[in-house]
Amino acid sequence: MPERRTVALVTLGCARNEVDSEELAGRLEADGWELVEDAEYADVAVVNTCGFVEAAKKDSVDALLEANDLKGHGRTQAVVAVGCMAERYGKELAEALPEADGVLGFDDYADISDRLQTILSGGVHASHTPRDRRKLLPISPAERQDSAAEVALPGHAPADLPDGLAPASGPRAPLRRRLDGSPVASVKLASGCDRRCSFCAIPSFRGSFISRRPSDVLNETRWLAEQGVKEIMLVSENNTSYGKDLGDIRLLESLLPELAEVDGIERVRVSYLQPAEMRPGLIDVLTSTPKVVPYFDLSFQHSAPAVLRSMRRFGDTDRFLELLDTIRGKAPEAGVRSNFIVGFPGETEADLAELERFLNGARLDAIGVFGYSDEEGTEAATYDNKLDEDVVAERLARVSRLAEELVSQRAEERVGQTVRVLVESVDGDEGAYGRAAHQAPETDGQVLFTNGEDLTVGLMVDAKVVGTEGVDLVAEALPGSLACTEEAAR
């Protein structure tokens, strides 16, 4: 009988990393590894790191050190770093953090079982030397699909795998193993990014943009529905570019209705949209397709023209407000969220005031605000007109206060409305809560039920909003909705 090998996956960062972890879990389980939730009970703790900004890198290092502390106190014998930070720094990370027994890049994912076995057995697998992954695929998007099989693309495992690799009773299973029982799951549309925002290093270690084929996205969604998933969230570095390398930039508009028709799926959500690439047809599909929620995760970043140009981005306050007016003209209750960087090199008081003008007029449901800091390898890191750290901190605090006030006001505008809520947690002490159509997992607010006693996780419930707690809504599940969901459950 083979020796029992256990592994735990600790995931940091975004939803894209969560998908990557579930692919790694699928590969490992297919090769006989037993997956456990707690690193304390695993032979190997695999930490899927984030390498986006300094705070995320620190969290990744902390997680690696925390896992390392388990060695000698529990079952854990080895700690391995994977993910964006491991890919971005490779040997440098391995030298700076000897507590990690291995630092594996994306090219190691296909052989993850062998890599972990080598490390667990006391061997050494050399950490990779980082390279600019944008150079691994052709410059022309139209030529990339033919080369994709030769490049490691985490989260792109096809659905037409050999029998027995991962079980499924209906559609062929993707190379993926769910790591939790949530009724929500992310599905990758694409990887990489062709944009060259001056503050962002992601394209250098995630590579050029490449779409997954619609058939793989559909099969994975069908498989997830079999696992009890009710909502899928489509993720990539830039969903508005989906299909450009497949010969059809409007491919998302035709794929969304197909995903919404998958049996068992009640909600389809699209994240990571670029304002400069929003098309009238995409807005129409997002605001009029049953089960596709009118949710717009728009990456504005700023609204002052001079700052946006310095960021290598497009738009301005008035054009952004016009875009929001167009969206709400088609779906008045549409959810909109965005992130913003303050204190960017060269940002003036007038630029900051312009951003505040936009925020006051935009009526966003969720706002993330970040203070600028240099990211090595980016164009912005070479700019001369940097602001003092205390100025950046003051502007961050100022805009964060405004953002908190504005999203609370936006939540209050929804009092009295009826919202469709996916129940995600029912706890005897904390009660029941879930999310409405305008609320994405993790990043946005949630709905707290006043009468959640009869609710169960995974139900879709109509509820009347009766109050707010900051960005969160307080709602009462409607009796008719409860009767319908109970009947559906039977």
CSV table of C-alpha atoms in Angstrom, one decimal, residues 198 306-307 310-311 343-348 351 372 374 379-389 391-392 395:
chain,number,residue,atom,x,y,z
A,198,SER,CA,2.8,52.3,-15.7
A,306,ALA,CA,-3.1,64.1,-16.4
A,307,VAL,CA,-2.8,61.3,-13.8
A,310,SER,CA,0.8,59.2,-16.6
A,311,MET,CA,-0.6,55.9,-15.6
A,343,GLY,CA,-0.6,60.0,-4.4
A,344,PHE,CA,0.6,58.9,-7.9
A,345,PRO,CA,3.8,60.7,-9.0
A,346,GLY,CA,2.9,64.2,-10.1
A,347,GLU,CA,-0.6,64.2,-8.7
A,348,THR,CA,-1.6,67.7,-7.8
A,351,ASP,CA,-6.0,66.3,-9.6
A,372,TYR,CA,0.9,54.8,-4.4
A,374,ASP,CA,6.9,52.0,-6.2
A,379,GLU,CA,7.7,52.5,-15.4
A,380,ALA,CA,6.2,54.6,-12.6
A,381,ALA,CA,9.0,53.5,-10.3
A,382,THR,CA,11.4,55.5,-12.5
A,383,TYR,CA,9.3,58.7,-12.4
A,384,ASP,CA,11.0,61.7,-10.8
A,385,ASN,CA,8.1,63.7,-9.4
A,386,LYS,CA,7.3,61.4,-6.5
A,387,LEU,CA,5.2,62.8,-3.6
A,388,ASP,CA,6.4,62.6,0.0
A,389,GLU,CA,5.2,59.6,1.9
A,391,VAL,CA,1.5,63.5,1.6
A,392,VAL,CA,0.5,60.1,0.1
A,395,ARG,CA,-4.4,61.8,0.7
